PDB file of C-alpha atoms and ligand atoms in Angstrom:
ATOM      1  CA  MET A 314     110.723  84.490  94.973  1.00 58.00           C
ATOM      2  CA  TYR A 315     107.797  82.722  94.937  1.00 59.00           C
ATOM      3  CA  VAL A 316     105.932  83.520  91.768  1.00 60.00           C
ATOM      4  CA  SER A 317     102.139  83.199  92.015  1.00 64.00           C
ATOM      5  CA  MET A 318     100.670  80.069  90.438  1.00 66.00           C
ATOM      6  CA  PRO A 319      97.536  78.092  90.510  1.00 81.00           C
ATOM      7  CA  GLN A 320      97.124  76.223  93.562  1.00 95.00           C
ATOM      8  CA  LEU A 321      99.010  73.088  93.306  1.00 97.00           C
ATOM      9  CA  MET A 322      97.450  71.000  96.446  1.00 97.00           C
ATOM     10  CA  GLN A 323      93.522  72.068  95.477  1.00 96.00           C
ATOM     11  CA  GLY A 324      91.661  68.854  96.495  1.00 94.00           C
ATOM     12  CA  ARG A 325      94.439  67.067  98.014  1.00 96.00           C
ATOM     13  CA  LYS A 326      94.384  65.694 101.436  1.00 97.00           C
ATOM     14  CA  ALA A 327      97.386  65.912 103.732  1.00 98.00           C
ATOM     15  CA  LEU A 328      98.401  64.526 106.916  1.00 98.00           C
ATOM     16  CA  VAL A 329     101.120  66.256 109.061  1.00 98.00           C
ATOM     17  CA  LEU A 330     102.941  64.594 111.926  1.00 98.00           C
ATOM     18  CA  GLY A 331     105.332  66.940 114.000  1.00 98.00           C
ATOM     19  CA  VAL A 332     103.938  70.297 114.537  1.00 98.00           C
ATOM     20  CA  ALA A 333     105.030  70.853 118.157  1.00 98.00           C
ATOM     21  CA  ASN A 334     104.726  74.939 117.819  1.00 98.00           C
ATOM     22  CA  LYS A 335     105.008  77.550 114.985  1.00 97.00           C
ATOM     23  CA  TRP A 336     108.777  76.843 114.743  1.00 98.00           C
ATOM     24  CA  SER A 337     108.333  73.161 113.709  1.00 98.00           C
ATOM     25  CA  LEU A 338     109.326  72.549 110.151  1.00 98.00           C
ATOM     26  CA  ALA A 339     106.230  70.589 110.028  1.00 98.00           C
ATOM     27  CA  TYR A 340     104.208  73.814 110.869  1.00 98.00           C
ATOM     28  CA  ALA A 341     106.098  75.527 107.722  1.00 98.00           C
ATOM     29  CA  ILE A 342     105.102  72.821 105.715  1.00 98.00           C
ATOM     30  CA  ALA A 343     101.414  72.847 106.425  1.00 98.00           C
ATOM     31  CA  GLN A 344     101.342  76.380 106.058  1.00 98.00           C
ATOM     32  CA  ALA A 345     102.603  75.913 102.476  1.00 98.00           C
ATOM     33  CA  PHE A 346     100.199  72.811 102.039  1.00 98.00           C
ATOM     34  CA  ALA A 347      97.356  75.517 103.148  1.00 98.00           C
ATOM     35  CA  ARG A 348      98.623  78.137 101.147  1.00 97.00           C
ATOM     36  CA  GLU A 349      98.449  75.594  98.101  1.00 97.00           C
ATOM     37  CA  GLY A 350      94.695  74.326  98.577  1.00 97.00           C
ATOM     38  CA  ALA A 351      95.257  71.192 100.581  1.00 97.00           C
ATOM     39  CA  GLU A 352      92.888  70.282 103.395  1.00 96.00           C
ATOM     40  CA  LEU A 353      94.958  69.264 106.234  1.00 97.00           C
ATOM     41  CA  ALA A 354      95.119  67.063 109.192  1.00 97.00           C
ATOM     42  CA  LEU A 355      97.349  67.364 112.040  1.00 98.00           C
ATOM     43  CA  THR A 356      98.774  65.345 114.911  1.00 98.00           C
ATOM     44  CA  TYR A 357     100.140  66.273 118.371  1.00 98.00           C
ATOM     45  CA  GLN A 358     102.427  64.250 120.620  1.00 97.00           C
ATOM     46  CA  GLY A 359     100.782  63.801 124.112  1.00 95.00           C
ATOM     47  CA  GLU A 360      98.107  65.932 126.140  1.00 95.00           C
ATOM     48  CA  ARG A 361     100.802  68.626 126.096  1.00 95.00           C
ATOM     49  CA  GLN A 362     100.769  69.701 122.786  1.00 97.00           C
ATOM     50  CA  LYS A 363      97.184  69.357 122.406  1.00 97.00           C
ATOM     51  CA  GLN A 364      95.876  72.850 122.756  1.00 97.00           C
ATOM     52  CA  THR A 365      98.680  74.644 120.652  1.00 98.00           C
ATOM     53  CA  VAL A 366      98.542  72.305 117.766  1.00 98.00           C
ATOM     54  CA  GLU A 367      94.683  72.703 117.709  1.00 98.00           C
ATOM     55  CA  GLU A 368      95.313  76.600 117.638  1.00 98.00           C
ATOM     56  CA  LEU A 369      98.085  76.566 114.936  1.00 98.00           C
ATOM     57  CA  GLY A 370      95.528  74.079 112.825  1.00 98.00           C
ATOM     58  CA  HIS A 371      92.604  76.263 112.937  1.00 97.00           C
ATOM     59  CA  GLU A 372      94.696  79.284 112.127  1.00 97.00           C
ATOM     60  CA  LEU A 373      95.829  77.143 109.049  1.00 96.00           C
ATOM     61  CA  SER A 374      92.100  76.852 108.099  1.00 94.00           C
ATOM     62  CA  ALA A 375      88.695  76.290 110.106  1.00 92.00           C
ATOM     63  CA  GLY A 376      88.589  72.565 108.517  1.00 94.00           C
ATOM     64  CA  THR A 377      92.007  71.177 109.804  1.00 97.00           C
ATOM     65  CA  ARG A 378      91.303  68.207 111.615  1.00 96.00           C
ATOM     66  CA  VAL A 379      93.789  67.490 114.636  1.00 97.00           C
ATOM     67  CA  TYR A 380      94.122  63.942 116.199  1.00 97.00           C
ATOM     68  CA  PRO A 381      96.827  62.642 118.886  1.00 98.00           C
ATOM     69  CA  CYS A 382      99.674  60.235 117.608  1.00 98.00           C
ATOM     70  CA  ASP A 383     102.635  59.100 119.695  1.00 98.00           C
ATOM     71  CA  VAL A 384     104.518  57.279 117.323  1.00 98.00           C
ATOM     72  CA  THR A 385     105.776  54.807 120.088  1.00 98.00           C
ATOM     73  CA  ASN A 386     102.165  53.963 120.541  1.00 97.00           C
ATOM     74  CA  ASP A 387     100.856  51.266 118.095  1.00 97.00           C
ATOM     75  CA  ALA A 388      97.491  51.736 119.154  1.00 97.00           C
ATOM     76  CA  GLU A 389      97.426  55.271 118.471  1.00 97.00           C
ATOM     77  CA  ILE A 390      99.126  54.830 115.017  1.00 98.00           C
ATOM     78  CA  GLU A 391      95.888  52.639 114.588  1.00 97.00           C
ATOM     79  CA  SER A 392      93.360  55.003 115.949  1.00 96.00           C
ATOM     80  CA  LEU A 393      94.434  57.690 114.186  1.00 97.00           C
ATOM     81  CA  VAL A 394      94.248  55.834 110.648  1.00 97.00           C
ATOM     82  CA  ALA A 395      90.814  54.701 112.056  1.00 95.00           C
ATOM     83  CA  SER A 396      89.666  58.304 112.657  1.00 95.00           C
ATOM     84  CA  LEU A 397      91.033  59.392 109.417  1.00 94.00           C
ATOM     85  CA  GLY A 398      88.977  56.768 107.475  1.00 89.00           C
ATOM     86  CA  ASN A 399      86.032  57.811 109.318  1.00 85.00           C
ATOM     87  CA  ASP A 400      86.745  61.461 108.619  1.00 75.00           C
ATOM     88  CA  GLY A 401      86.597  61.240 104.993  1.00 74.00           C
ATOM     89  CA  GLY A 402      88.785  58.314 104.118  1.00 80.00           C
ATOM     90  CA  ARG A 403      91.505  59.203 101.310  1.00 94.00           C
ATOM     91  CA  ILE A 404      95.034  60.584 102.126  1.00 97.00           C
ATOM     92  CA  ASP A 405      97.230  62.107  99.311  1.00 98.00           C
ATOM     93  CA  ALA A 406     100.190  63.388 101.282  1.00 98.00           C
ATOM     94  CA  VAL A 407     101.915  62.459 104.421  1.00 98.00           C
ATOM     95  CA  VAL A 408     104.690  64.484 105.971  1.00 99.00           C
ATOM     96  CA  HIS A 409     106.503  62.597 109.007  1.00 98.00           C
ATOM     97  CA  SER A 410     108.638  65.511 110.732  1.00 98.00           C
ATOM     98  CA  ILE A 411     109.603  63.543 113.793  1.00 98.00           C
ATOM     99  CA  ALA A 412     112.493  62.938 115.653  1.00 98.00           C
ATOM    100  CA  PHE A 413     113.788  62.735 119.208  1.00 98.00           C
ATOM    101  CA  ALA A 414     117.171  61.719 121.090  1.00 97.00           C
ATOM    102  CA  GLY A 415     117.946  62.048 124.582  1.00 95.00           C
ATOM    103  CA  ARG A 416     120.083  65.267 125.608  1.00 92.00           C
ATOM    104  CA  ASP A 417     122.844  62.897 126.829  1.00 92.00           C
ATOM    105  CA  GLU A 418     123.343  61.278 123.595  1.00 94.00           C
ATOM    106  CA  LEU A 419     123.561  64.701 121.815  1.00 93.00           C
ATOM    107  CA  SER A 420     126.118  66.207 123.723  1.00 91.00           C
ATOM    108  CA  ARG A 421     128.666  63.085 125.059  1.00 94.00           C
ATOM    109  CA  PRO A 422     131.042  61.186 122.489  1.00 96.00           C
ATOM    110  CA  PHE A 423     128.747  59.243 120.204  1.00 97.00           C
ATOM    111  CA  LEU A 424     131.181  55.987 121.538  1.00 98.00           C
ATOM    112  CA  GLU A 425     129.231  56.624 124.963  1.00 97.00           C
ATOM    113  CA  THR A 426     125.478  56.007 123.338  1.00 97.00           C
ATOM    114  CA  SER A 427     123.665  54.044 125.602  1.00 97.00           C
ATOM    115  CA  ARG A 428     121.829  50.522 124.367  1.00 97.00           C
ATOM    116  CA  SER A 429     118.544  52.248 125.529  1.00 97.00           C
ATOM    117  CA  GLY A 430     119.395  55.769 124.059  1.00 97.00           C
ATOM    118  CA  TYR A 431     120.184  54.167 120.806  1.00 98.00           C
ATOM    119  CA  LEU A 432     117.037  52.174 120.681  1.00 98.00           C
ATOM    120  CA  LEU A 433     114.783  55.078 121.790  1.00 98.00           C
ATOM    121  CA  ALA A 434     116.607  57.571 118.987  1.00 98.00           C
ATOM    122  CA  LEU A 435     116.090  54.646 116.193  1.00 98.00           C
ATOM    123  CA  GLU A 436     112.713  53.739 117.441  1.00 98.00           C
ATOM    124  CA  ILE A 437     111.060  57.251 117.248  1.00 98.00           C
ATOM    125  CA  SER A 438     113.257  58.934 114.320  1.00 98.00           C
ATOM    126  CA  SER A 439     113.458  56.025 111.896  1.00 98.00           C
ATOM    127  CA  TYR A 440     111.172  53.116 112.722  1.00 98.00           C
ATOM    128  CA  SER A 441     108.177  55.355 113.124  1.00 98.00           C
ATOM    129  CA  LEU A 442     108.164  56.373 109.314  1.00 98.00           C
ATOM    130  CA  VAL A 443     107.769  52.428 108.553  1.00 98.00           C
ATOM    131  CA  ALA A 444     105.032  52.040 110.926  1.00 98.00           C
ATOM    132  CA  VAL A 445     103.401  54.930 109.580  1.00 98.00           C
ATOM    133  CA  ALA A 446     103.642  54.204 106.069  1.00 98.00           C
ATOM    134  CA  ARG A 447     102.107  51.013 106.500  1.00 98.00           C
ATOM    135  CA  ALA A 448      99.405  52.485 108.525  1.00 97.00           C
ATOM    136  CA  VAL A 449      98.361  55.078 106.014  1.00 97.00           C
ATOM    137  CA  SER A 450      99.349  53.655 102.747  1.00 97.00           C
ATOM    138  CA  PRO A 451      95.975  51.882 102.579  1.00 96.00           C
ATOM    139  CA  LEU A 452      94.065  55.490 102.906  1.00 96.00           C
ATOM    140  CA  MET A 453      96.179  56.263  99.748  1.00 97.00           C
ATOM    141  CA  ALA A 454      94.351  54.100  97.023  1.00 93.00           C
ATOM    142  CA  ALA A 455      94.806  56.592  94.481  1.00 93.00           C
ATOM    143  CA  GLY A 456      98.454  57.176  95.210  1.00 97.00           C
ATOM    144  CA  GLY A 457     100.409  59.582  96.866  1.00 98.00           C
ATOM    145  CA  SER A 458     103.497  61.073  98.582  1.00 98.00           C
ATOM    146  CA  ILE A 459     105.088  60.441 101.758  1.00 99.00           C
ATOM    147  CA  ILE A 460     107.895  62.939 102.861  1.00 99.00           C
ATOM    148  CA  THR A 461     110.162  62.501 105.701  1.00 99.00           C
ATOM    149  CA  LEU A 462     112.870  65.068 107.233  1.00 98.00           C
ATOM    150  CA  SER A 463     116.543  64.445 107.054  1.00 98.00           C
ATOM    151  CA  TYR A 464     119.600  65.929 107.849  1.00 98.00           C
ATOM    152  CA  ILE A 465     123.289  65.871 106.520  1.00 98.00           C
ATOM    153  CA  GLY A 466     124.530  64.194 109.768  1.00 97.00           C
ATOM    154  CA  GLY A 467     122.804  60.854 108.713  1.00 98.00           C
ATOM    155  CA  VAL A 468     125.692  60.595 105.881  1.00 98.00           C
ATOM    156  CA  ARG A 469     128.632  62.657 107.316  1.00 97.00           C
ATOM    157  CA  VAL A 470     130.201  63.045 110.944  1.00 96.00           C
ATOM    158  CA  VAL A 471     128.562  66.491 112.432  1.00 95.00           C
ATOM    159  CA  PRO A 472     129.833  67.195 116.027  1.00 93.00           C
ATOM    160  CA  ASN A 473     127.555  66.160 118.632  1.00 94.00           C
ATOM    161  CA  TYR A 474     124.690  64.981 116.546  1.00 96.00           C
ATOM    162  CA  ASN A 475     125.790  61.621 117.356  1.00 97.00           C
ATOM    163  CA  VAL A 476     122.887  58.702 117.367  1.00 98.00           C
ATOM    164  CA  MET A 477     120.595  61.127 115.518  1.00 98.00           C
ATOM    165  CA  GLY A 478     123.045  60.565 112.291  1.00 98.00           C
ATOM    166  CA  VAL A 479     122.686  56.929 112.969  1.00 98.00           C
ATOM    167  CA  ALA A 480     118.956  57.279 113.158  1.00 98.00           C
ATOM    168  CA  LYS A 481     119.282  59.787 110.044  1.00 98.00           C
ATOM    169  CA  ALA A 482     121.154  57.120 108.139  1.00 99.00           C
ATOM    170  CA  ALA A 483     118.280  54.334 109.013  1.00 99.00           C
ATOM    171  CA  LEU A 484     115.712  56.854 107.677  1.00 99.00           C
ATOM    172  CA  GLU A 485     117.256  57.203 104.449  1.00 99.00           C
ATOM    173  CA  ALA A 486     117.445  53.577 103.886  1.00 99.00           C
ATOM    174  CA  ASN A 487     113.811  53.305 104.842  1.00 99.00           C
ATOM    175  CA  VAL A 488     112.930  55.778 102.333  1.00 99.00           C
ATOM    176  CA  ARG A 489     114.515  53.769  99.630  1.00 99.00           C
ATOM    177  CA  TYR A 490     112.657  50.219 101.129  1.00 99.00           C
ATOM    178  CA  LEU A 491     109.444  51.792 101.354  1.00 99.00           C
ATOM    179  CA  ALA A 492     109.778  53.723  97.640  1.00 99.00           C
ATOM    180  CA  SER A 493     110.462  50.013  96.203  1.00 98.00           C
ATOM    181  CA  ASP A 494     107.811  48.696  98.286  1.00 98.00           C
ATOM    182  CA  LEU A 495     105.070  51.180  97.549  1.00 98.00           C
ATOM    183  CA  GLY A 496     105.827  52.383  93.980  1.00 98.00           C
ATOM    184  CA  PRO A 497     103.559  49.754  92.737  1.00 98.00           C
ATOM    185  CA  ALA A 498     100.817  51.450  94.664  1.00 98.00           C
ATOM    186  CA  GLY A 499     101.817  54.794  93.129  1.00 98.00           C
ATOM    187  CA  ILE A 500     102.823  56.025  96.249  1.00 98.00           C
ATOM    188  CA  ARG A 501     106.147  57.912  96.168  1.00 99.00           C
ATOM    189  CA  VAL A 502     108.395  58.144  99.454  1.00 99.00           C
ATOM    190  CA  ASN A 503     111.121  60.953  99.693  1.00 99.00           C
ATOM    191  CA  ALA A 504     113.141  62.662 102.297  1.00 99.00           C
ATOM    192  CA  ILE A 505     113.933  66.447 102.358  1.00 99.00           C
ATOM    193  CA  SER A 506     117.642  66.820 103.966  1.00 98.00           C
ATOM    194  CA  ALA A 507     117.085  70.333 105.439  1.00 98.00           C
ATOM    195  CA  GLY A 508     119.813  72.743 106.547  1.00 98.00           C
ATOM    196  CA  PRO A 509     119.728  73.445 110.503  1.00 97.00           C
ATOM    197  CA  VAL A 510     116.711  75.674 111.669  1.00 97.00           C
ATOM    198  CA  LYS A 511     116.572  76.791 115.237  1.00 96.00           C
ATOM    199  CA  THR A 512     113.756  74.920 116.402  1.00 96.00           C
ATOM    200  CA  ALA A 513     112.791  73.149 119.621  1.00 94.00           C
ATOM    201  CA  SER A 514     114.564  69.685 118.712  1.00 94.00           C
ATOM    202  CA  ALA A 515     117.659  71.728 116.972  1.00 94.00           C
ATOM    203  CA  ARG A 516     118.053  73.113 120.714  1.00 90.00           C
ATOM    204  CA  GLY A 517     118.674  69.562 121.876  1.00 89.00           C
ATOM    205  CA  VAL A 518     121.860  69.431 120.109  1.00 89.00           C
ATOM    206  CA  LYS A 519     124.910  70.887 122.131  1.00 89.00           C
ATOM    207  CA  ASP A 520     126.483  73.945 120.176  1.00 91.00           C
ATOM    208  CA  PHE A 521     123.730  74.181 117.820  1.00 92.00           C
ATOM    209  CA  SER A 522     124.359  77.921 117.350  1.00 92.00           C
ATOM    210  CA  LYS A 523     127.924  77.251 116.423  1.00 91.00           C
ATOM    211  CA  MET A 524     126.359  74.735 113.704  1.00 92.00           C
ATOM    212  CA  LEU A 525     124.077  77.492 112.293  1.00 95.00           C
ATOM    213  CA  GLU A 526     127.156  79.987 112.032  1.00 95.00           C
ATOM    214  CA  SER A 527     129.529  77.417 110.491  1.00 94.00           C
ATOM    215  CA  PHE A 528     126.739  76.289 107.758  1.00 96.00           C
ATOM    216  CA  ALA A 529     125.999  79.977 106.867  1.00 97.00           C
ATOM    217  CA  ALA A 530     129.893  80.823 106.624  1.00 97.00           C
ATOM    218  CA  LYS A 531     130.263  77.765 104.389  1.00 97.00           C
ATOM    219  CA  ALA A 532     127.236  77.186 102.220  1.00 98.00           C
ATOM    220  CA  PRO A 533     127.704  78.476  98.630  1.00 98.00           C
ATOM    221  CA  LEU A 534     124.425  80.735  99.282  1.00 98.00           C
ATOM    222  CA  ARG A 535     126.182  81.995 102.442  1.00 98.00           C
ATOM    223  CA  ARG A 536     122.959  81.881 104.695  1.00 98.00           C
ATOM    224  CA  ASN A 537     121.094  79.415 106.518  1.00 97.00           C
ATOM    225  CA  THR A 538     118.259  77.420 105.594  1.00 98.00           C
ATOM    226  CA  GLU A 539     114.572  79.198 105.924  1.00 98.00           C
ATOM    227  CA  PRO A 540     111.481  76.679 106.971  1.00 98.00           C
ATOM    228  CA  ALA A 541     109.445  78.047 104.020  1.00 98.00           C
ATOM    229  CA  GLU A 542     112.444  76.816 101.559  1.00 98.00           C
ATOM    230  CA  VAL A 543     111.891  73.287 103.228  1.00 98.00           C
ATOM    231  CA  ALA A 544     107.961  73.798 102.682  1.00 98.00           C
ATOM    232  CA  ASP A 545     108.206  74.677  99.033  1.00 98.00           C
ATOM    233  CA  ALA A 546     110.163  71.559  98.589  1.00 98.00           C
ATOM    234  CA  ALA A 547     107.479  69.481 100.278  1.00 99.00           C
ATOM    235  CA  VAL A 548     105.007  70.877  98.106  1.00 98.00           C
ATOM    236  CA  PHE A 549     107.003  69.793  94.988  1.00 98.00           C
ATOM    237  CA  LEU A 550     107.008  66.557  96.325  1.00 98.00           C
ATOM    238  CA  ALA A 551     103.673  66.552  97.571  1.00 98.00           C
ATOM    239  CA  SER A 552     102.298  67.839  94.531  1.00 98.00           C
ATOM    240  CA  ASP A 553     102.055  66.397  90.561  1.00 97.00           C
ATOM    241  CA  LEU A 554     105.261  68.497  90.071  1.00 98.00           C
ATOM    242  CA  GLY A 555     107.106  65.743  91.780  1.00 98.00           C
ATOM    243  CA  ARG A 556     105.323  62.886  90.118  1.00 98.00           C
ATOM    244  CA  GLY A 557     108.447  61.286  88.782  1.00 98.00           C
ATOM    245  CA  VAL A 558     110.413  61.580  91.788  1.00 98.00           C
ATOM    246  CA  THR A 559     110.531  58.679  94.447  1.00 99.00           C
ATOM    247  CA  GLY A 560     113.344  57.004  96.962  1.00 98.00           C
ATOM    248  CA  ASN A 561     115.262  60.332  96.954  1.00 98.00           C
ATOM    249  CA  VAL A 562     116.827  62.547  99.526  1.00 98.00           C
ATOM    250  CA  ILE A 563     116.429  66.280  98.155  1.00 98.00           C
ATOM    251  CA  TYR A 564     118.922  68.675  99.919  1.00 98.00           C
ATOM    252  CA  VAL A 565     117.479  72.084 100.705  1.00 98.00           C
ATOM    253  CA  ASP A 566     120.126  73.445 102.438  1.00 98.00           C
ATOM    254  CA  ALA A 567     121.618  76.562 100.729  1.00 98.00           C
ATOM    255  CA  GLY A 568     124.010  74.039  98.977  1.00 98.00           C
ATOM    256  CA  PHE A 569     125.901  72.934 102.180  1.00 98.00           C
ATOM    257  CA  GLN A 570     125.984  69.454 101.249  1.00 98.00           C
ATOM    258  CA  ILE A 571     128.367  69.964  97.860  1.00 98.00           C
ATOM    259  CA  MET A 572     131.008  71.296 100.139  1.00 97.00           C
ATOM    260  CA  GLY A 573     134.595  69.739 100.884  1.00 92.00           C
ATOM    261  CA  LEU A 574     136.850  71.832 103.201  1.00 82.00           C
TER     262      LEU A 574
HETATM  263  P1  LIG B 761     110.175  70.183 116.452  1.00 82.22           P
HETATM  264  O1  LIG B 761     110.643  69.855 117.691  1.00 82.22           O
HETATM  265  O2  LIG B 761     109.375  71.353 116.236  1.00 82.22           O
HETATM  266  O3  LIG B 761     109.823  68.893 115.848  1.00 82.22           O
HETATM  267  C1  LIG B 761     109.910  67.514 116.317  1.00 82.22           C
HETATM  268  C2  LIG B 761     108.683  66.787 116.520  1.00 82.22           C
HETATM  269  O4  LIG B 761     108.733  65.132 116.849  1.00 82.22           O
HETATM  270  C3  LIG B 761     107.899  67.165 117.537  1.00 82.22           C
HETATM  271  O5  LIG B 761     106.554  67.778 116.948  1.00 82.22           O
HETATM  272  C4  LIG B 761     107.746  66.182 118.459  1.00 82.22           C
HETATM  273  O6  LIG B 761     106.360  66.223 119.202  1.00 82.22           O
HETATM  274  C5  LIG B 761     107.709  64.957 117.392  1.00 82.22           C
HETATM  275  N1  LIG B 761     107.694  63.564 118.378  1.00 82.22           N
HETATM  276  C6  LIG B 761     109.029  63.407 119.104  1.00 82.22           C
HETATM  277  N2  LIG B 761     108.673  62.410 119.312  1.00 82.22           N
HETATM  278  C7  LIG B 761     107.488  61.925 119.229  1.00 82.22           C
HETATM  279  C8  LIG B 761     106.679  60.634 119.374  1.00 82.22           C
HETATM  280  N3  LIG B 761     107.150  59.803 120.098  1.00 82.22           N
HETATM  281  N4  LIG B 761     105.294  60.771 118.801  1.00 82.22           N
HETATM  282  C9  LIG B 761     105.179  61.646 117.641  1.00 82.22           C
HETATM  283  N5  LIG B 761     105.813  62.676 117.862  1.00 82.22           N
HETATM  284  C10 LIG B 761     106.893  62.949 118.207  1.00 82.22           C
HETATM  285  O7  LIG B 761     111.600  70.151 115.512  1.00 82.22           O
HETATM  286  P2  LIG B 761     111.962  70.570 113.926  1.00 82.22           P
HETATM  287  O8  LIG B 761     113.416  70.629 113.841  1.00 82.22           O
HETATM  288  O9  LIG B 761     110.843  70.887 113.271  1.00 82.22           O
HETATM  289  O10 LIG B 761     112.043  68.716 113.427  1.00 82.22           O
HETATM  290  C11 LIG B 761     111.219  67.980 112.632  1.00 82.22           C
HETATM  291  C12 LIG B 761     112.188  67.128 111.815  1.00 82.22           C
HETATM  292  O11 LIG B 761     112.880  67.578 111.041  1.00 82.22           O
HETATM  293  C13 LIG B 761     112.671  66.049 112.448  1.00 82.22           C
HETATM  294  O12 LIG B 761     112.855  64.603 111.824  1.00 82.22           O
HETATM  295  C14 LIG B 761     114.546  66.688 112.429  1.00 82.22           C
HETATM  296  O13 LIG B 761     115.395  65.575 112.653  1.00 82.22           O
HETATM  297  C15 LIG B 761     114.190  67.224 111.069  1.00 82.22           C
HETATM  298  N6  LIG B 761     115.353  68.321 110.513  1.00 82.22           N
HETATM  299  C16 LIG B 761     115.246  69.239 111.419  1.00 82.22           C
HETATM  300  C17 LIG B 761     116.510  70.121 111.209  1.00 82.22           C
HETATM  301  C18 LIG B 761     116.591  71.539 112.280  1.00 82.22           C
HETATM  302  O14 LIG B 761     117.818  71.910 112.044  1.00 82.22           O
HETATM  303  N7  LIG B 761     115.702  72.067 112.755  1.00 82.22           N
HETATM  304  C19 LIG B 761     117.270  69.692 110.224  1.00 82.22           C
HETATM  305  C20 LIG B 761     116.842  68.851 109.418  1.00 82.22           C
HETATM  306  C21 LIG B 761     116.242  67.885 109.620  1.00 82.22           C
END
């Protein structure tokens, strides 16, 4: 149960990348940040998402700013940072909630992963955290918190998760190296490893519904993960409550990850 507390992100400025629609984990995180008093900036990937993300942003708060950012495009990352700088400068928290792999790579055996499919998945789902952290960290002059979203498929074999598991393994290693580089500047970098949630990306994984069923049957809490639970962990990491935590992967998965057979 959520107990009413003073707003944990009052006066904080947060940049959230990865809202595609209201089911996105990034949207749940943006909602929780808004509830905790943060000022928000959201990004969208391509014109097709622009209107939806603007509408969702304004529902969260009238002052939400919305910018384009396709993470495969260095110029868009640079112009995002320039716009953020012009619109008030400082950023205290960044949420990177972005991943992509082609449908073929998420349905065939991992052995059949193509070179281009592998590189694309790793570029969008892993390298982009490095690119975003490098670009945005100069705006975090007072320190801050960078959070990314991972999945247990990065450390265990999950059927059909395939190259995305490799991308998550690389993403979690990025978290450690970035935490080491940025720690002296007071910037913390962590991942939340979430249990499976039905989102647009998740639907790309073959037999995703079966994955949800087996998770709930096996997890100690005997249920699946709620986006709001992931979001509250992000509030912890983005606020002073998480001030001593960096380079970590926090599981928000109803306990699934502790189970053996
Ligand atoms: P989602 O489809 O709502 O979000 C994925 C986002 O990635 C979208 O907003 C999409 O626009 C963005 N994206 C893809 N390519 C991009 C690019 N080139 N440039 C900029 N943005 C791009 O799905 P989601 O489940 O909310 O995924 C968010 C994160 O959570 C991902 O990293 C995902 O792997 C992770 N995650 C999801 C689950 C789950 O079961 N849904 C579990 C654990 C971790």
